[in-house]
PDB file of C-alpha atoms in Angstrom:
ATOM      1  CA  MET A 644     -13.980  -2.855  36.083  1.00 55.00           C
ATOM      2  CA  ASN A 645     -11.809  -3.795  39.082  1.00 55.00           C
ATOM      3  CA  LYS A 646      -8.125  -2.934  39.387  1.00 43.00           C
ATOM      4  CA  ALA A 647      -6.967  -6.437  38.468  1.00 46.00           C
ATOM      5  CA  ALA A 648      -9.038  -6.425  35.297  1.00 46.00           C
ATOM      6  CA  LYS A 649      -7.820  -2.949  34.353  1.00 40.00           C
ATOM      7  CA  LYS A 650      -4.236  -4.036  34.899  1.00 38.00           C
ATOM      8  CA  SER A 651      -4.754  -7.100  32.711  1.00 40.00           C
ATOM      9  CA  VAL A 652      -6.165  -4.973  29.906  1.00 40.00           C
ATOM     10  CA  LEU A 653      -3.283  -2.502  30.115  1.00 39.00           C
ATOM     11  CA  VAL A 654      -0.709  -5.284  30.081  1.00 38.00           C
ATOM     12  CA  PHE A 655      -2.393  -6.845  27.042  1.00 40.00           C
ATOM     13  CA  ILE A 656      -2.411  -3.520  25.176  1.00 36.00           C
ATOM     14  CA  PHE A 657       1.243  -2.887  26.010  1.00 35.00           C
ATOM     15  CA  ILE A 658       2.291  -6.336  24.821  1.00 37.00           C
ATOM     16  CA  ALA A 659       0.297  -5.984  21.608  1.00 40.00           C
ATOM     17  CA  PHE A 660       1.772  -2.541  20.929  1.00 39.00           C
ATOM     18  CA  THR A 661       5.379  -3.540  21.595  1.00 42.00           C
ATOM     19  CA  SER A 662       5.358  -7.072  20.197  1.00 43.00           C
ATOM     20  CA  HIS A 663       7.159  -6.115  16.999  1.00 49.00           C
ATOM     21  CA  LEU A 664       9.545  -3.644  18.611  1.00 51.00           C
ATOM     22  CA  CYS A 665      10.812  -5.830  21.444  1.00 49.00           C
ATOM     23  CA  GLN A 666      11.407  -9.200  19.860  1.00 58.00           C
ATOM     24  CA  GLY A 667      14.839 -10.263  18.592  1.00 67.00           C
ATOM     25  CA  SER A 668      18.052  -8.269  18.902  1.00 85.00           C
ATOM     26  CA  ASP A 669      18.933  -4.652  18.234  1.00 93.00           C
ATOM     27  CA  MET A 670      21.348  -4.650  15.293  1.00 95.00           C
ATOM     28  CA  VAL A 671      23.424  -1.488  14.824  1.00 96.00           C
ATOM     29  CA  TRP A 672      25.185  -0.779  11.529  1.00 96.00           C
ATOM     30  CA  THR A 673      28.906   0.022  11.993  1.00 95.00           C
ATOM     31  CA  ASN A 674      30.468  -0.760   8.577  1.00 95.00           C
ATOM     32  CA  ASP A 675      33.617  -1.897  10.405  1.00 93.00           C
ATOM     33  CA  ASP A 676      34.973  -3.672   7.322  1.00 93.00           C
ATOM     34  CA  MET A 677      34.281  -0.549   5.234  1.00 96.00           C
ATOM     35  CA  ASP A 678      32.787  -2.612   2.409  1.00 96.00           C
ATOM     36  CA  ASN A 679      29.161  -1.437   2.800  1.00 98.00           C
ATOM     37  CA  ASP A 680      28.004  -5.067   2.729  1.00 97.00           C
ATOM     38  CA  TRP A 681      24.742  -5.753   4.602  1.00 98.00           C
ATOM     39  CA  HIS A 682      25.571  -9.486   4.552  1.00 97.00           C
ATOM     40  CA  ASN A 683      28.997  -9.080   6.232  1.00 95.00           C
ATOM     41  CA  ASP A 684      28.591 -10.079   9.898  1.00 93.00           C
ATOM     42  CA  TRP A 685      31.486  -7.836  10.953  1.00 93.00           C
ATOM     43  CA  ASN A 686      29.562  -4.721   9.926  1.00 95.00           C
ATOM     44  CA  TRP A 687      27.009  -5.144  12.723  1.00 95.00           C
ATOM     45  CA  ILE A 688      27.042  -4.708  16.493  1.00 91.00           C
ATOM     46  CA  ASN A 689      24.720  -7.309  17.960  1.00 74.00           C
ATOM     47  CA  GLY A 690      24.508 -10.217  20.330  1.00 54.00           C
ATOM     48  CA  ALA A 691      24.339 -12.954  17.711  1.00 58.00           C
ATOM     49  CA  GLY A 692      27.363 -12.091  15.580  1.00 68.00           C
ATOM     50  CA  THR A 693      25.418 -12.399  12.332  1.00 84.00           C
ATOM     51  CA  GLU A 694      23.577 -10.202   9.867  1.00 92.00           C
ATOM     52  CA  PRO A 695      19.997  -9.269  10.832  1.00 95.00           C
ATOM     53  CA  THR A 696      17.192 -11.822  10.776  1.00 94.00           C
ATOM     54  CA  GLU A 697      13.410 -11.431  10.593  1.00 96.00           C
ATOM     55  CA  THR A 698      13.159 -10.942  14.374  1.00 95.00           C
ATOM     56  CA  ASP A 699      15.808  -8.209  14.647  1.00 95.00           C
ATOM     57  CA  ASN A 700      15.338  -4.453  14.799  1.00 97.00           C
ATOM     58  CA  VAL A 701      17.916  -2.686  12.639  1.00 97.00           C
ATOM     59  CA  TRP A 702      19.372   0.750  13.395  1.00 97.00           C
ATOM     60  CA  ILE A 703      21.246   2.601  10.633  1.00 98.00           C
ATOM     61  CA  ASP A 704      22.406   6.138  11.411  1.00 97.00           C
ATOM     62  CA  ASN A 705      24.753   8.815  10.041  1.00 96.00           C
ATOM     63  CA  THR A 706      26.350   6.487   7.506  1.00 96.00           C
ATOM     64  CA  ASP A 707      28.261   9.334   5.829  1.00 95.00           C
ATOM     65  CA  ALA A 708      30.468   9.426   8.927  1.00 95.00           C
ATOM     66  CA  ILE A 709      31.343   5.706   8.755  1.00 95.00           C
ATOM     67  CA  GLY A 710      32.090   5.167   5.087  1.00 96.00           C
ATOM     68  CA  GLY A 711      28.563   4.633   3.825  1.00 96.00           C
ATOM     69  CA  GLY A 712      25.359   2.736   4.366  1.00 98.00           C
ATOM     70  CA  PRO A 713      24.620  -0.935   3.749  1.00 98.00           C
ATOM     71  CA  VAL A 714      24.075  -2.362   0.283  1.00 99.00           C
ATOM     72  CA  ILE A 715      21.831  -5.420   0.050  1.00 99.00           C
ATOM     73  CA  THR A 716      22.886  -7.801  -2.727  1.00 99.00           C
ATOM     74  CA  GLY A 717      20.924 -10.933  -1.748  1.00 98.00           C
ATOM     75  CA  ASP A 718      18.104 -11.957   0.571  1.00 98.00           C
ATOM     76  CA  ALA A 719      17.777  -9.678   3.610  1.00 98.00           C
ATOM     77  CA  ARG A 720      15.370 -10.010   6.513  1.00 98.00           C
ATOM     78  CA  ALA A 721      14.529  -7.754   9.446  1.00 98.00           C
ATOM     79  CA  ASN A 722      11.709  -6.841  11.779  1.00 98.00           C
ATOM     80  CA  ILE A 723      11.812  -3.020  11.837  1.00 98.00           C
ATOM     81  CA  ILE A 724      14.486  -1.058   9.976  1.00 98.00           C
ATOM     82  CA  PHE A 725      15.129   2.379  11.452  1.00 98.00           C
ATOM     83  CA  LEU A 726      16.944   4.592   8.942  1.00 98.00           C
ATOM     84  CA  GLY A 727      18.061   7.867  10.525  1.00 97.00           C
ATOM     85  CA  ALA A 728      16.362   7.582  13.908  1.00 95.00           C
ATOM     86  CA  ASN A 729      19.025   8.247  16.532  1.00 92.00           C
ATOM     87  CA  GLY A 730      20.420  11.642  15.600  1.00 88.00           C
ATOM     88  CA  ALA A 731      21.436  14.157  12.972  1.00 92.00           C
ATOM     89  CA  GLY A 732      23.356  13.210   9.845  1.00 95.00           C
ATOM     90  CA  SER A 733      22.911  11.646   6.428  1.00 97.00           C
ATOM     91  CA  THR A 734      22.037   7.969   6.148  1.00 98.00           C
ATOM     92  CA  GLN A 735      21.593   5.647   3.160  1.00 98.00           C
ATOM     93  CA  LEU A 736      20.336   2.136   2.510  1.00 99.00           C
ATOM     94  CA  THR A 737      20.528   0.572  -0.961  1.00 99.00           C
ATOM     95  CA  VAL A 738      18.889  -2.550  -2.359  1.00 99.00           C
ATOM     96  CA  ALA A 739      20.911  -3.673  -5.379  1.00 99.00           C
ATOM     97  CA  ALA A 740      19.316  -5.208  -8.480  1.00 98.00           C
ATOM     98  CA  GLN A 741      19.795  -8.732  -7.123  1.00 98.00           C
ATOM     99  CA  GLY A 742      18.666  -7.749  -3.628  1.00 99.00           C
ATOM    100  CA  ASP A 743      15.409  -8.839  -2.009  1.00 99.00           C
ATOM    101  CA  VAL A 744      14.240  -7.398   1.311  1.00 99.00           C
ATOM    102  CA  THR A 745      11.434  -8.593   3.548  1.00 99.00           C
ATOM    103  CA  ALA A 746      10.688  -6.730   6.776  1.00 99.00           C
ATOM    104  CA  PHE A 747       7.819  -5.702   8.990  1.00 98.00           C
ATOM    105  CA  GLU A 748       8.489  -1.972   8.659  1.00 98.00           C
ATOM    106  CA  LEU A 749      10.923   0.599   7.269  1.00 98.00           C
ATOM    107  CA  GLY A 750      11.027   4.058   8.812  1.00 97.00           C
ATOM    108  CA  LEU A 751      12.983   6.987   7.378  1.00 97.00           C
ATOM    109  CA  SER A 752      14.126  10.028   9.400  1.00 95.00           C
ATOM    110  CA  ASP A 753      12.604   9.473  12.816  1.00 91.00           C
ATOM    111  CA  HIS A 754      14.716  12.437  13.985  1.00 93.00           C
ATOM    112  CA  PRO A 755      14.149  16.108  13.049  1.00 93.00           C
ATOM    113  CA  GLN A 756      17.777  16.620  11.934  1.00 94.00           C
ATOM    114  CA  ALA A 757      18.220  13.353  10.052  1.00 96.00           C
ATOM    115  CA  VAL A 758      18.436  12.977   6.279  1.00 97.00           C
ATOM    116  CA  ALA A 759      17.601   9.419   5.205  1.00 98.00           C
ATOM    117  CA  VAL A 760      17.792   8.027   1.666  1.00 98.00           C
ATOM    118  CA  TYR A 761      16.495   4.639   0.514  1.00 99.00           C
ATOM    119  CA  ASN A 762      17.551   3.459  -2.964  1.00 99.00           C
ATOM    120  CA  GLN A 763      15.946   0.403  -4.555  1.00 99.00           C
ATOM    121  CA  TYR A 764      16.995  -1.423  -7.718  1.00 99.00           C
ATOM    122  CA  GLY A 765      15.767  -4.871  -6.631  1.00 99.00           C
ATOM    123  CA  ASN A 766      12.690  -5.961  -4.678  1.00 99.00           C
ATOM    124  CA  ALA A 767      11.325  -5.153  -1.233  1.00 99.00           C
ATOM    125  CA  SER A 768       8.262  -5.948   0.834  1.00 99.00           C
ATOM    126  CA  PHE A 769       7.234  -4.270   4.106  1.00 99.00           C
ATOM    127  CA  THR A 770       4.210  -5.742   5.863  1.00 98.00           C
ATOM    128  CA  SER A 771       3.264  -2.880   8.176  1.00 98.00           C
ATOM    129  CA  VAL A 772       4.338   0.380   6.546  1.00 97.00           C
ATOM    130  CA  LEU A 773       7.042   2.338   4.751  1.00 98.00           C
ATOM    131  CA  ASN A 774       7.224   5.657   6.593  1.00 97.00           C
ATOM    132  CA  ILE A 775       8.808   8.332   4.400  1.00 97.00           C
ATOM    133  CA  GLY A 776       9.703  11.331   6.548  1.00 94.00           C
ATOM    134  CA  VAL A 777       8.622  10.610  10.116  1.00 92.00           C
ATOM    135  CA  MET A 778      10.179  13.783  11.550  1.00 93.00           C
ATOM    136  CA  GLY A 779      13.160  14.803   9.408  1.00 95.00           C
ATOM    137  CA  GLU A 780      14.059  14.715   5.711  1.00 96.00           C
ATOM    138  CA  ALA A 781      13.574  11.519   3.725  1.00 98.00           C
ATOM    139  CA  MET A 782      13.958  10.424   0.125  1.00 98.00           C
ATOM    140  CA  VAL A 783      12.965   7.159  -1.544  1.00 98.00           C
ATOM    141  CA  ASN A 784      14.342   6.418  -5.017  1.00 98.00           C
ATOM    142  CA  ILE A 785      12.880   3.447  -6.896  1.00 99.00           C
ATOM    143  CA  TYR A 786      15.074   2.588  -9.886  1.00 98.00           C
ATOM    144  CA  GLY A 787      13.588  -0.818 -10.646  1.00 98.00           C
ATOM    145  CA  GLY A 788      12.108  -3.994  -9.245  1.00 99.00           C
ATOM    146  CA  THR A 789       8.933  -4.116  -7.181  1.00 99.00           C
ATOM    147  CA  LEU A 790       8.131  -2.440  -3.881  1.00 99.00           C
ATOM    148  CA  VAL A 791       5.135  -3.885  -2.021  1.00 99.00           C
ATOM    149  CA  SER A 792       4.126  -1.971   1.096  1.00 99.00           C
ATOM    150  CA  PRO A 793       1.602   0.316   2.719  1.00 99.00           C
ATOM    151  CA  ILE A 794       3.088   3.809   2.457  1.00 98.00           C
ATOM    152  CA  SER A 795       2.842   6.906   4.647  1.00 97.00           C
ATOM    153  CA  LEU A 796       4.416  10.243   3.700  1.00 96.00           C
ATOM    154  CA  ALA A 797       5.425  13.191   5.920  1.00 92.00           C
ATOM    155  CA  LYS A 798       3.929  12.216   9.256  1.00 84.00           C
ATOM    156  CA  ALA A 799       4.940  15.563  10.817  1.00 83.00           C
ATOM    157  CA  ILE A 800       4.440  19.090   9.483  1.00 85.00           C
ATOM    158  CA  SER A 801       8.195  19.635   9.943  1.00 85.00           C
ATOM    159  CA  SER A 802       9.206  16.611   7.861  1.00 92.00           C
ATOM    160  CA  LYS A 803      10.191  16.598   4.199  1.00 95.00           C
ATOM    161  CA  ALA A 804       9.330  13.632   1.981  1.00 97.00           C
ATOM    162  CA  ARG A 805      10.508  12.912  -1.554  1.00 98.00           C
ATOM    163  CA  PHE A 806       9.360   9.769  -3.360  1.00 98.00           C
ATOM    164  CA  ASN A 807      10.879   9.230  -6.815  1.00 98.00           C
ATOM    165  CA  ILE A 808       9.704   6.341  -8.990  1.00 98.00           C
ATOM    166  CA  TYR A 809      12.167   6.283 -11.882  1.00 97.00           C
ATOM    167  CA  ASP A 810      11.321   2.740 -12.946  1.00 97.00           C
ATOM    168  CA  GLY A 811       9.726  -0.405 -11.570  1.00 98.00           C
ATOM    169  CA  THR A 812       6.425  -0.908  -9.769  1.00 98.00           C
ATOM    170  CA  VAL A 813       5.224   0.375  -6.413  1.00 99.00           C
ATOM    171  CA  ASP A 814       2.296  -1.672  -5.104  1.00 99.00           C
ATOM    172  CA  ALA A 815       0.684   0.352  -2.326  1.00 99.00           C
ATOM    173  CA  THR A 816      -2.716  -1.338  -2.502  1.00 99.00           C
ATOM    174  CA  ALA A 817      -2.473  -2.203   1.204  1.00 98.00           C
ATOM    175  CA  GLY A 818      -2.583   1.499   2.095  1.00 98.00           C
ATOM    176  CA  PHE A 819      -1.376   4.918   0.935  1.00 98.00           C
ATOM    177  CA  THR A 820      -1.494   7.828   3.378  1.00 97.00           C
ATOM    178  CA  MET A 821      -0.822  11.404   2.325  1.00 95.00           C
ATOM    179  CA  PRO A 822      -0.598  14.280   4.837  1.00 91.00           C
ATOM    180  CA  ALA A 823      -3.788  15.815   6.172  1.00 86.00           C
ATOM    181  CA  ASP A 824      -2.232  19.292   6.018  1.00 88.00           C
ATOM    182  CA  THR A 825      -1.859  20.579   2.444  1.00 85.00           C
ATOM    183  CA  LYS A 826       1.164  22.654   3.500  1.00 86.00           C
ATOM    184  CA  CYS A 827       3.245  19.530   4.177  1.00 91.00           C
ATOM    185  CA  ASN A 828       6.459  19.274   2.168  1.00 95.00           C
ATOM    186  CA  VAL A 829       5.774  16.255  -0.031  1.00 96.00           C
ATOM    187  CA  VAL A 830       6.643  15.498  -3.665  1.00 97.00           C
ATOM    188  CA  ILE A 831       6.052  12.200  -5.453  1.00 98.00           C
ATOM    189  CA  ASN A 832       7.683  12.183  -8.887  1.00 97.00           C
ATOM    190  CA  ILE A 833       6.954   9.385 -11.348  1.00 97.00           C
ATOM    191  CA  GLU A 834       8.907   8.814 -14.543  1.00 95.00           C
ATOM    192  CA  ALA A 835       9.150   5.365 -16.151  1.00 93.00           C
ATOM    193  CA  GLY A 836       7.640   3.493 -13.211  1.00 93.00           C
ATOM    194  CA  ASN A 837       4.099   3.222 -11.921  1.00 97.00           C
ATOM    195  CA  LEU A 838       2.216   3.475  -8.642  1.00 99.00           C
ATOM    196  CA  ILE A 839      -0.690   1.110  -7.940  1.00 99.00           C
ATOM    197  CA  LEU A 840      -3.332   2.079  -5.381  1.00 99.00           C
ATOM    198  CA  SER A 841      -6.430   0.357  -4.045  1.00 99.00           C
ATOM    199  CA  GLY A 842      -9.915   1.468  -5.103  1.00 99.00           C
ATOM    200  CA  ASN A 843     -11.001   4.284  -7.381  1.00 98.00           C
ATOM    201  CA  VAL A 844      -8.878   7.181  -6.131  1.00 98.00           C
ATOM    202  CA  ILE A 845      -8.724   9.209  -9.343  1.00 96.00           C
ATOM    203  CA  GLU A 846     -10.082  12.297  -7.567  1.00 96.00           C
ATOM    204  CA  ASP A 847      -7.426  11.967  -4.870  1.00 97.00           C
ATOM    205  CA  VAL A 848      -4.699  11.675  -7.502  1.00 96.00           C
ATOM    206  CA  GLU A 849      -5.999  14.788  -9.261  1.00 95.00           C
ATOM    207  CA  PHE A 850      -5.995  16.668  -5.958  1.00 95.00           C
ATOM    208  CA  TRP A 851      -2.422  15.610  -5.188  1.00 96.00           C
ATOM    209  CA  ALA A 852      -1.295  16.784  -8.626  1.00 94.00           C
ATOM    210  CA  ALA A 853      -3.132  20.106  -8.259  1.00 92.00           C
ATOM    211  CA  ASN A 854      -1.516  20.616  -4.855  1.00 93.00           C
ATOM    212  CA  GLY A 855       1.968  20.003  -6.273  1.00 92.00           C
ATOM    213  CA  TRP A 856       2.408  16.769  -4.359  1.00 96.00           C
ATOM    214  CA  LEU A 857       2.414  14.554  -7.456  1.00 96.00           C
ATOM    215  CA  THR A 858       4.432  15.141 -10.617  1.00 95.00           C
ATOM    216  CA  GLY A 859       5.547  13.254 -13.701  1.00 94.00           C
ATOM    217  CA  TYR A 860       8.984  14.131 -15.008  1.00 92.00           C
ATOM    218  CA  GLY A 861       8.835  17.127 -12.680  1.00 92.00           C
ATOM    219  CA  SER A 862       5.391  18.428 -13.689  1.00 90.00           C
ATOM    220  CA  PRO A 863       1.839  17.567 -12.588  1.00 91.00           C
ATOM    221  CA  LEU A 864       0.710  17.920 -16.219  1.00 88.00           C
ATOM    222  CA  ASN A 865       2.590  14.740 -17.108  1.00 90.00           C
ATOM    223  CA  ILE A 866       0.572  12.602 -14.687  1.00 93.00           C
ATOM    224  CA  CYS A 867      -1.784   9.956 -16.091  1.00 93.00           C
ATOM    225  CA  VAL A 868      -4.244   7.915 -14.052  1.00 94.00           C
ATOM    226  CA  SER A 869      -6.535   4.992 -14.830  1.00 95.00           C
ATOM    227  CA  TYR A 870      -8.947   2.840 -12.848  1.00 96.00           C
ATOM    228  CA  ASP A 871      -9.610  -0.863 -13.453  1.00 97.00           C
ATOM    229  CA  GLU A 872     -13.039  -1.937 -12.219  1.00 98.00           C
ATOM    230  CA  GLN A 873     -12.219  -5.644 -12.367  1.00 98.00           C
ATOM    231  CA  THR A 874      -9.226  -5.374 -10.043  1.00 98.00           C
ATOM    232  CA  ASP A 875     -10.523  -2.302  -8.171  1.00 99.00           C
ATOM    233  CA  ARG A 876      -7.142  -0.661  -8.559  1.00 98.00           C
ATOM    234  CA  THR A 877      -5.918   2.735  -9.694  1.00 98.00           C
ATOM    235  CA  SER A 878      -2.679   3.019 -11.671  1.00 97.00           C
ATOM    236  CA  VAL A 879      -0.694   6.247 -11.654  1.00 97.00           C
ATOM    237  CA  TYR A 880       2.027   6.786 -14.235  1.00 95.00           C
ATOM    238  CA  SER A 881       3.420   9.549 -16.434  1.00 93.00           C
ATOM    239  CA  VAL A 882       3.939  10.234 -20.125  1.00 86.00           C
ATOM    240  CA  ASN A 883       6.522  12.779 -21.213  1.00 84.00           C
ATOM    241  CA  VAL A 884       5.081  13.400 -24.677  1.00 63.00           C
ATOM    242  CA  TYR A 885       6.809  16.661 -25.548  1.00 44.00           C
ATOM    243  CA  SER A 886      10.496  17.214 -26.176  1.00 37.00           C
ATOM    244  CA  HIS A 887      10.861  19.988 -23.614  1.00 45.00           C
ATOM    245  CA  GLY A 888       8.351  18.421 -21.260  1.00 47.00           C
ATOM    246  CA  ILE A 889       4.603  18.701 -21.171  1.00 44.00           C
ATOM    247  CA  GLY A 890       4.962  20.555 -17.907  1.00 49.00           C
ATOM    248  CA  ALA A 891       7.318  23.202 -19.273  1.00 57.00           C
ATOM    249  CA  ASP A 892       6.490  26.887 -19.033  1.00 60.00           C
ATOM    250  CA  ILE A 893       5.788  27.082 -22.768  1.00 61.00           C
ATOM    251  CA  ASN A 894       4.309  30.587 -22.820  1.00 65.00           C
ATOM    252  CA  LYS A 895       7.062  31.880 -20.487  1.00 63.00           C
ATOM    253  CA  ASP A 896       4.685  33.488 -18.008  1.00 62.00           C
ATOM    254  CA  GLY A 897       6.507  32.057 -14.997  1.00 56.00           C
ATOM    255  CA  MET A 898       3.841  29.426 -14.299  1.00 58.00           C
ATOM    256  CA  VAL A 899       3.075  25.909 -15.465  1.00 56.00           C
ATOM    257  CA  ASN A 900      -0.671  25.642 -15.980  1.00 58.00           C
ATOM    258  CA  LEU A 901      -3.445  24.701 -18.405  1.00 62.00           C
ATOM    259  CA  GLU A 902      -2.520  27.554 -20.752  1.00 67.00           C
ATOM    260  CA  ASP A 903       0.784  25.794 -21.415  1.00 63.00           C
ATOM    261  CA  LEU A 904      -1.093  22.544 -22.011  1.00 64.00           C
ATOM    262  CA  ALA A 905      -3.429  24.263 -24.505  1.00 67.00           C
ATOM    263  CA  ILE A 906      -0.456  25.584 -26.471  1.00 66.00           C
ATOM    264  CA  LEU A 907       1.101  22.130 -26.448  1.00 61.00           C
ATOM    265  CA  MET A 908      -2.080  20.446 -27.688  1.00 60.00           C
ATOM    266  CA  GLU A 909      -2.407  23.015 -30.480  1.00 63.00           C
ATOM    267  CA  GLU A 910       1.156  22.268 -31.570  1.00 54.00           C
ATOM    268  CA  LEU A 911       0.518  18.523 -31.521  1.00 51.00           C
ATOM    269  CA  ILE A 912      -2.681  18.867 -33.572  1.00 52.00           C
ATOM    270  CA  LEU A 913      -0.950  21.062 -36.128  1.00 44.00           C
TER     271      LEU A 913
END
């Protein structure tokens, strides 16, 4: 391949790689009006003087220092939302019950000293990926509505990822990536909600629970999983069938294991 051809290929690759990052404006959250309103134009530093659109990259950092993070109460659009990417500090983004977010990507804690929290009561859809814990500490709390997105947890060994599904539905059929290293600091806790995955991944779910990555009401013994052949989907949910929790240390030996489950089942049968 001659130099001109090589250069053309490199330029093409660069454009393809940066196409989503470079388009639109960079919108920086300032909360100048101190009302935590995503839809208030005065709360953003940008060239257009408006709230973000589908072509804009959104930067939200250290919101505890500026009165709080944005709350989305209506339709919100963005290209990539960076939550906790530019430095240390705690950052929050909340989607209210009437909120509806559509974006290409949402990334949490792309800085080793950042703590990023995403709260969802409404609906959200991310086309590319929801990255939970890129480098720092990240927490996603789903309180209701529907989240549709490929999901990746704890991309770095140093990151910490917490994914709580208290209610609602998480549709991750487009992709669900857990860490390759079993020592990664990841916990997915499911209570009233459910997680939907593509294919028959029951064995994967069982492995995640055994590794302590997946719990229901705080215990892996509360996790339930089912596979539907017609839809080729696996549903993960939890059932808290015992008053003090199926995952409780019933025999008081300092561990939660199958011995506790056996005692519980004996009590239920009796």
